[in-house]
Coordinates of C-alpha atoms in Angstrom, one line a residue:
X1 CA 139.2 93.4 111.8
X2 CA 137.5 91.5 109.1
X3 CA 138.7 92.9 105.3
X4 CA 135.8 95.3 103.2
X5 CA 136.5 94.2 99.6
X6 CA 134.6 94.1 96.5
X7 CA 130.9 92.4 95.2
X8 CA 132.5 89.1 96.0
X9 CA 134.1 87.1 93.1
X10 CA 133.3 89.8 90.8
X11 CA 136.3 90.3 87.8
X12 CA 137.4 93.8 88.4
X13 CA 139.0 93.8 84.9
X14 CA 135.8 93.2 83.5
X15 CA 134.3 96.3 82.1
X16 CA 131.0 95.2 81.8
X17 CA 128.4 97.4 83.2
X18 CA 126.0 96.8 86.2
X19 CA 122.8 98.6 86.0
X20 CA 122.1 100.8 88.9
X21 CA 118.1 102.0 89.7
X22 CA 117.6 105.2 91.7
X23 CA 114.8 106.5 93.8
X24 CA 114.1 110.4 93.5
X25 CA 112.9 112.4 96.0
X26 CA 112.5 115.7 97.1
X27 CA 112.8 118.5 100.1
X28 CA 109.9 120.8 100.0
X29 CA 109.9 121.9 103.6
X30 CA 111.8 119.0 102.8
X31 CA 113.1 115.8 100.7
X32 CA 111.0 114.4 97.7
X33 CA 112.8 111.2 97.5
X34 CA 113.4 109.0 94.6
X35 CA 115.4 106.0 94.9
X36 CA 116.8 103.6 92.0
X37 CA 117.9 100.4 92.6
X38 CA 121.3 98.8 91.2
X39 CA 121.2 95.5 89.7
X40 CA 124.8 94.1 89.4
X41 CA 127.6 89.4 93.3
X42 CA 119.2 78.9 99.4
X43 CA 122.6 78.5 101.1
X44 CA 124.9 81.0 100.0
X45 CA 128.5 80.3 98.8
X46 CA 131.5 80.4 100.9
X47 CA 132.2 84.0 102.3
X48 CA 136.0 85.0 102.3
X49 CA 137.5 88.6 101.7
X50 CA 139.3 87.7 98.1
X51 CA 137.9 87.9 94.8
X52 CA 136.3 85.0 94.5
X53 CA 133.0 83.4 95.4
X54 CA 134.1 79.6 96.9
X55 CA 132.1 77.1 95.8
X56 CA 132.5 73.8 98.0
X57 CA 131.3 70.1 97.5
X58 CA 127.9 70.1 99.5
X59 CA 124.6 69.3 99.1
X60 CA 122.9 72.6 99.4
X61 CA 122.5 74.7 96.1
X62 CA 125.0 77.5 96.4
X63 CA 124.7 81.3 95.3
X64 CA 126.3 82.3 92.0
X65 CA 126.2 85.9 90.9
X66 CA 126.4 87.3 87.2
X67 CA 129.9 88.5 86.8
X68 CA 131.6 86.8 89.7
X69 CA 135.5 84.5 89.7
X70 CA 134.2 81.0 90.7
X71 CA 136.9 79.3 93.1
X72 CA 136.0 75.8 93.4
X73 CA 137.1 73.6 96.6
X74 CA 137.0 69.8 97.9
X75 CA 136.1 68.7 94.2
X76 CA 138.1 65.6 92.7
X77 CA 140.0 66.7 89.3
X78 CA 139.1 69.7 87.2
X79 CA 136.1 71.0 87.5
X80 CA 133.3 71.3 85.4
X81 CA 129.8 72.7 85.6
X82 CA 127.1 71.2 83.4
X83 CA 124.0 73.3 82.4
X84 CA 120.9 71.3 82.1
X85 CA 117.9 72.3 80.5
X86 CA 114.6 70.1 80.6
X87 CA 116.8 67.9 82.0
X88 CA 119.1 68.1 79.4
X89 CA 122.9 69.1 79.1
X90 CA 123.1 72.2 77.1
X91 CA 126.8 73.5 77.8
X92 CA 129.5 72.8 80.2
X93 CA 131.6 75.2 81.8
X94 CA 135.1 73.7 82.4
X95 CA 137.7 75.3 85.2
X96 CA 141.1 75.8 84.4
X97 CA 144.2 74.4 86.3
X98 CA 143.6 76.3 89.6
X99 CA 140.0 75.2 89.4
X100 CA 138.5 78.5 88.7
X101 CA 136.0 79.8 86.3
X102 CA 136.5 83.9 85.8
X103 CA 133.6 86.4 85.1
X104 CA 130.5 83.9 85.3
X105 CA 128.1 85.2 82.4
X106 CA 125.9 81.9 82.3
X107 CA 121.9 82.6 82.0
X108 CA 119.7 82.5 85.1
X109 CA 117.4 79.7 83.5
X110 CA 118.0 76.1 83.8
X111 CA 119.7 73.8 86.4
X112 CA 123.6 74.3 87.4
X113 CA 125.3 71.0 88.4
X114 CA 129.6 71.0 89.5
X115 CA 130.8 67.6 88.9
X116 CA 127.5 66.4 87.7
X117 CA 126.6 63.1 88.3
X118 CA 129.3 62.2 90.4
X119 CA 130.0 62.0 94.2
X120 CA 130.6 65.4 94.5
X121 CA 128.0 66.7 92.9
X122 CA 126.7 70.2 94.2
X123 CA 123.8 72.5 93.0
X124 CA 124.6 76.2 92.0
X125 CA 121.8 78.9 92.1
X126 CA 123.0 81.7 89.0
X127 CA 121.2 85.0 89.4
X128 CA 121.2 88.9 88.0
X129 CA 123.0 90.8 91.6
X130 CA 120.3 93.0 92.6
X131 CA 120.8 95.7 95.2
X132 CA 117.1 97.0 95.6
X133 CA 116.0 100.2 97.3
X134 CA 113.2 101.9 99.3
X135 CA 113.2 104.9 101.4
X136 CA 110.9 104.7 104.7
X137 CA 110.2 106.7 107.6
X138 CA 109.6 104.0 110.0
X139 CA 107.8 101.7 108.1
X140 CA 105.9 104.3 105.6
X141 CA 107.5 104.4 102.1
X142 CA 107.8 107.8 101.4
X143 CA 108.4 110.7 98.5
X144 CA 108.8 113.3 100.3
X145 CA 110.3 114.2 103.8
X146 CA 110.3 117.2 106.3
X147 CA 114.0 118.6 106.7
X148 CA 115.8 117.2 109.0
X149 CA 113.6 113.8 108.9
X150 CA 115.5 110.7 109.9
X151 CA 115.0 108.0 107.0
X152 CA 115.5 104.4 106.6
X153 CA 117.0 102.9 103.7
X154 CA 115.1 99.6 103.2
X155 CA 117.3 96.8 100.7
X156 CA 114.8 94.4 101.4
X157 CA 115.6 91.6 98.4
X158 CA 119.0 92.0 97.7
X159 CA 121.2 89.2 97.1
X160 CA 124.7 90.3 98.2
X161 CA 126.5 89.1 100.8
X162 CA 127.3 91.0 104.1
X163 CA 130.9 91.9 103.0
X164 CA 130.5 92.9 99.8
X165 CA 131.2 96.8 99.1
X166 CA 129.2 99.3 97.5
X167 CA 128.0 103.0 97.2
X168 CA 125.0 104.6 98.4
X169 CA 125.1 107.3 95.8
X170 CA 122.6 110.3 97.0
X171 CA 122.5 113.3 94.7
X172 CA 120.9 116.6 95.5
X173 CA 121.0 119.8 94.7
X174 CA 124.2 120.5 95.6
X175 CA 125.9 117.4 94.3
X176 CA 126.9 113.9 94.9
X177 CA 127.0 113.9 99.3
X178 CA 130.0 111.1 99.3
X179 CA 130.3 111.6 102.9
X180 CA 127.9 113.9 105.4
X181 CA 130.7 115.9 107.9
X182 CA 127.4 117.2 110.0
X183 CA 125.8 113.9 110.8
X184 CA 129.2 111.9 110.2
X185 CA 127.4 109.6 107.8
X186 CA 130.0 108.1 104.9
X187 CA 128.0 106.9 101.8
X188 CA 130.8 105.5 99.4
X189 CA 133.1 101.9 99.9
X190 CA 130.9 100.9 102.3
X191 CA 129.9 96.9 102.8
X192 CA 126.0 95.8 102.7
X193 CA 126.5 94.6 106.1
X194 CA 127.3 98.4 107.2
X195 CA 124.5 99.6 104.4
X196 CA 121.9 97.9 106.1
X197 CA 123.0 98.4 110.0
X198 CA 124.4 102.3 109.3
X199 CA 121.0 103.0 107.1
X200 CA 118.5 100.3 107.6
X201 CA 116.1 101.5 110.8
X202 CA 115.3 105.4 110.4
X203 CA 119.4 106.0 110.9
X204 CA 120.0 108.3 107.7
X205 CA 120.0 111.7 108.9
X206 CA 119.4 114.4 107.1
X207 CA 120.0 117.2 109.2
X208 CA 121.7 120.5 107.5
X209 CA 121.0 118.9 104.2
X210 CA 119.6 121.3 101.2
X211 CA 116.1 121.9 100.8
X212 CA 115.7 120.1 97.1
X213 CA 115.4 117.1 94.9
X214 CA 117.5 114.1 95.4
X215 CA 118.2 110.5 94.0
X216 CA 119.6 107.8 96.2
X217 CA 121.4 105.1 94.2
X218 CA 122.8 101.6 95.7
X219 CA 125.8 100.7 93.2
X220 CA 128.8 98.0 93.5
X221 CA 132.3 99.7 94.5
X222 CA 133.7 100.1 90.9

Protein backbone atom coordinates (compact mmCIF):
# COMPACT_ATOMS: atom_id res chain seq x y z
CA UNK A 1 0.00 0.00 0.00
CA UNK A 2 1.56 3.10 -1.31
CA UNK A 3 2.77 5.62 1.86
CA UNK A 4 0.39 9.14 2.48
CA UNK A 5 3.09 11.63 3.58
CA UNK A 6 3.42 15.17 3.57
CA UNK A 7 3.23 18.25 0.61
CA UNK A 8 6.21 16.51 -0.97
CA UNK A 9 9.75 17.88 -0.17
CA UNK A 10 8.29 20.39 2.08
CA UNK A 11 10.75 21.12 5.43
CA UNK A 12 8.48 20.25 8.25
CA UNK A 13 10.80 22.23 10.63
CA UNK A 14 10.18 25.21 8.73
CA UNK A 15 7.65 27.35 10.41
CA UNK A 16 6.84 29.42 7.70
CA UNK A 17 3.21 29.81 7.10
CA UNK A 18 1.13 28.70 3.98
CA UNK A 19 -1.78 30.75 3.27
CA UNK A 20 -4.95 28.89 3.16
CA UNK A 21 -8.30 30.58 1.17
CA UNK A 22 -11.76 29.41 2.22
CA UNK A 23 -15.15 29.38 0.51
CA UNK A 24 -18.23 30.22 2.82
CA UNK A 25 -21.44 28.95 2.43
CA UNK A 26 -24.51 28.45 4.03
CA UNK A 27 -27.69 26.03 4.87
CA UNK A 28 -30.87 27.88 4.69
CA UNK A 29 -33.19 24.91 4.04
CA UNK A 30 -29.69 24.34 3.53
CA UNK A 31 -25.77 25.17 3.04
CA UNK A 32 -24.60 28.82 1.94
CA UNK A 33 -21.21 27.75 1.02
CA UNK A 34 -18.01 29.62 1.00
CA UNK A 35 -14.85 28.10 0.11
CA UNK A 36 -11.18 29.56 0.48
CA UNK A 37 -8.47 28.29 -1.19
CA UNK A 38 -4.94 27.37 0.43
CA UNK A 39 -1.87 28.53 -1.28
CA UNK A 40 1.12 26.60 0.14
CA UNK A 41 4.44 21.55 -2.78
CA UNK A 42 5.16 20.77 -17.49
CA UNK A 43 6.63 17.34 -16.29
CA UNK A 44 6.48 17.13 -12.74
CA UNK A 45 9.42 16.06 -10.46
CA UNK A 46 10.06 12.60 -9.32
CA UNK A 47 7.15 11.25 -7.08
CA UNK A 48 8.46 9.20 -4.00
CA UNK A 49 6.84 9.01 -0.37
CA UNK A 50 9.93 10.88 1.57
CA UNK A 51 10.43 14.40 2.14
CA UNK A 52 11.87 15.37 -0.70
CA UNK A 53 10.94 16.42 -4.27
CA UNK A 54 13.62 14.34 -6.70
CA UNK A 55 14.92 16.22 -9.18
CA UNK A 56 16.61 14.02 -12.04
CA UNK A 57 18.93 14.94 -15.15
CA UNK A 58 16.33 15.26 -18.02
CA UNK A 59 15.33 17.40 -20.43
CA UNK A 60 11.83 18.31 -19.47
CA UNK A 61 11.44 21.36 -16.95
CA UNK A 62 10.59 19.90 -13.64
CA UNK A 63 8.03 21.11 -10.84
CA UNK A 64 9.58 22.97 -7.92
CA UNK A 65 7.30 24.13 -5.06
CA UNK A 66 7.93 27.17 -2.56
CA UNK A 67 9.09 25.48 0.62
CA UNK A 68 10.09 22.13 -0.61
CA UNK A 69 13.77 19.81 0.32
CA UNK A 70 15.29 19.44 -3.28
CA UNK A 71 16.97 15.91 -3.67
CA UNK A 72 18.93 15.92 -6.75
CA UNK A 73 19.81 12.54 -8.75
CA UNK A 74 22.04 11.39 -11.84
CA UNK A 75 23.88 14.82 -11.72
CA UNK A 76 27.87 14.74 -12.01
CA UNK A 77 29.44 16.55 -8.72
CA UNK A 78 27.66 18.99 -6.44
CA UNK A 79 24.98 20.42 -7.56
CA UNK A 80 24.14 23.81 -8.32
CA UNK A 81 21.18 25.66 -9.60
CA UNK A 82 21.74 29.01 -11.48
CA UNK A 83 18.99 31.69 -11.56
CA UNK A 84 18.94 33.58 -14.82
CA UNK A 85 17.35 36.63 -15.40
CA UNK A 86 17.06 38.30 -19.03
CA UNK A 87 19.32 35.83 -19.65
CA UNK A 88 21.46 36.68 -17.01
CA UNK A 89 22.91 34.75 -13.85
CA UNK A 90 21.51 36.48 -10.86
CA UNK A 91 22.28 33.87 -7.97
CA UNK A 92 23.26 30.31 -7.67
CA UNK A 93 21.91 27.97 -5.34
CA UNK A 94 24.59 25.35 -4.38
CA UNK A 95 23.64 21.71 -2.76
CA UNK A 96 25.38 20.40 0.06
CA UNK A 97 27.32 17.08 0.24
CA UNK A 98 24.25 14.79 -0.09
CA UNK A 99 23.14 16.92 -3.04
CA UNK A 100 20.22 18.54 -1.50
CA UNK A 101 19.02 22.00 -1.23
CA UNK A 102 16.38 22.35 2.06
CA UNK A 103 13.32 24.72 2.16
CA UNK A 104 13.45 26.18 -1.50
CA UNK A 105 12.38 29.98 -1.02
CA UNK A 106 13.71 31.12 -4.58
CA UNK A 107 11.21 33.74 -6.56
CA UNK A 108 8.84 32.34 -9.20
CA UNK A 109 10.32 34.88 -11.82
CA UNK A 110 13.19 34.08 -14.07
CA UNK A 111 14.67 30.86 -15.52
CA UNK A 112 15.96 27.85 -13.14
CA UNK A 113 18.84 25.84 -14.71
CA UNK A 114 20.72 22.57 -12.44
CA UNK A 115 24.13 22.13 -13.76
CA UNK A 116 23.67 24.95 -16.16
CA UNK A 117 25.41 24.83 -19.15
CA UNK A 118 26.67 21.48 -18.86
CA UNK A 119 25.57 17.95 -20.11
CA UNK A 120 23.22 17.53 -17.54
CA UNK A 121 21.62 20.35 -17.65
CA UNK A 122 17.80 20.32 -16.64
CA UNK A 123 15.02 23.06 -16.42
CA UNK A 124 13.18 23.63 -13.05
CA UNK A 125 9.62 25.26 -13.02
CA UNK A 126 9.58 27.27 -9.18
CA UNK A 127 6.00 28.14 -8.25
CA UNK A 128 3.68 29.48 -5.11
CA UNK A 129 1.72 25.65 -4.06
CA UNK A 130 -1.74 26.45 -4.62
CA UNK A 131 -4.57 24.16 -3.51
CA UNK A 132 -7.69 26.06 -5.17
CA UNK A 133 -11.33 25.48 -4.32
CA UNK A 134 -14.88 25.55 -5.73
CA UNK A 135 -17.98 24.00 -4.52
CA UNK A 136 -20.44 22.53 -7.39
CA UNK A 137 -23.47 20.64 -7.62
CA UNK A 138 -22.83 18.85 -10.71
CA UNK A 139 -21.28 21.40 -12.67
CA UNK A 140 -23.14 24.58 -11.19
CA UNK A 141 -20.95 26.60 -8.72
CA UNK A 142 -22.98 27.19 -6.00
CA UNK A 143 -23.59 29.41 -2.46
CA UNK A 144 -26.08 27.84 -1.22
CA UNK A 145 -27.34 24.19 -1.05
CA UNK A 146 -30.60 22.23 0.04
CA UNK A 147 -29.83 19.92 3.17
CA UNK A 148 -28.83 16.90 2.48
CA UNK A 149 -27.43 18.08 -1.20
CA UNK A 150 -24.53 15.97 -2.46
CA UNK A 151 -21.67 18.49 -3.46
CA UNK A 152 -18.58 18.39 -5.45
CA UNK A 153 -15.39 19.80 -4.35
CA UNK A 154 -13.81 21.12 -7.64
CA UNK A 155 -9.52 21.81 -7.15
CA UNK A 156 -9.38 22.49 -10.63
CA UNK A 157 -5.62 24.32 -10.75
CA UNK A 158 -3.85 22.98 -8.15
CA UNK A 159 -0.34 22.01 -8.40
CA UNK A 160 0.29 19.24 -5.90
CA UNK A 161 1.00 16.05 -6.57
CA UNK A 162 -1.38 12.97 -6.08
CA UNK A 163 0.37 11.87 -2.82
CA UNK A 164 0.74 14.77 -1.12
CA UNK A 165 -1.47 15.12 2.21
CA UNK A 166 -3.67 17.70 3.26
CA UNK A 167 -6.92 18.84 5.13
CA UNK A 168 -10.19 19.66 3.86
CA UNK A 169 -11.05 21.93 6.75
CA UNK A 170 -15.15 22.48 6.75
CA UNK A 171 -16.39 24.60 9.57
CA UNK A 172 -20.06 25.03 10.46
CA UNK A 173 -22.01 25.83 13.00
CA UNK A 174 -21.21 23.30 15.12
CA UNK A 175 -17.48 23.26 14.65
CA UNK A 176 -14.59 22.02 12.64
CA UNK A 177 -16.40 18.35 10.97
CA UNK A 178 -12.74 16.48 11.07
CA UNK A 179 -14.41 13.35 10.15
CA UNK A 180 -18.43 12.80 9.19
CA UNK A 181 -19.50 9.29 11.38
CA UNK A 182 -23.10 9.45 9.38
CA UNK A 183 -21.81 9.57 5.83
CA UNK A 184 -18.28 7.97 6.81
CA UNK A 185 -16.52 10.92 5.03
CA UNK A 186 -12.84 11.74 6.85
CA UNK A 187 -11.77 15.38 5.96
CA UNK A 188 -8.21 15.59 7.72
CA UNK A 189 -4.54 13.73 6.59
CA UNK A 190 -5.94 12.95 3.56
CA UNK A 191 -3.81 12.83 0.06
CA UNK A 192 -5.05 15.12 -3.11
CA UNK A 193 -5.25 11.99 -4.94
CA UNK A 194 -8.11 10.84 -2.26
CA UNK A 195 -9.33 14.79 -2.20
CA UNK A 196 -10.17 14.72 -5.56
CA UNK A 197 -11.52 10.97 -6.13
CA UNK A 198 -13.39 10.97 -2.35
CA UNK A 199 -14.85 14.72 -3.13
CA UNK A 200 -14.38 15.58 -6.70
CA UNK A 201 -17.88 14.41 -8.66
CA UNK A 202 -20.97 15.39 -6.43
CA UNK A 203 -19.49 12.67 -3.61
CA UNK A 204 -19.51 15.07 -0.44
CA UNK A 205 -22.46 14.33 1.38
CA UNK A 206 -24.09 16.26 3.54
CA UNK A 207 -26.65 14.34 4.99
CA UNK A 208 -27.50 14.94 8.90
CA UNK A 209 -25.30 18.04 8.71
CA UNK A 210 -26.58 21.38 10.64
CA UNK A 211 -28.71 23.76 9.02
CA UNK A 212 -26.06 26.93 8.97
CA UNK A 213 -23.09 28.67 7.65
CA UNK A 214 -19.92 26.96 6.72
CA UNK A 215 -16.39 27.47 5.25
CA UNK A 216 -14.57 24.76 3.49
CA UNK A 217 -10.78 25.25 3.55
CA UNK A 218 -8.06 22.96 1.52
CA UNK A 219 -4.75 23.25 3.78
CA UNK A 220 -1.26 21.16 3.67
CA UNK A 221 -1.08 18.43 6.61
CA UNK A 222 0.90 20.67 9.22
Amino acid sequence: MEQKRRIKGVNERDTKKVKCKAIISAMAAIMIVSVLAAAVPMVSAWSETDNFNHIRAQMAAQKVLIGQNLQFEGFTGTVAVSWLVSGDIENVYTADANNRIYNVNWPTTGAYYVAYNTADQAQLSVEEPEIPLKLKVGTKDISSIAASTSVTIDTGGMNLFPEDQVDLVIKGPDGQIKYDVVNKQDFTDITVAELTSWYGNNNLETTGWTIGAYTFTGCPTN
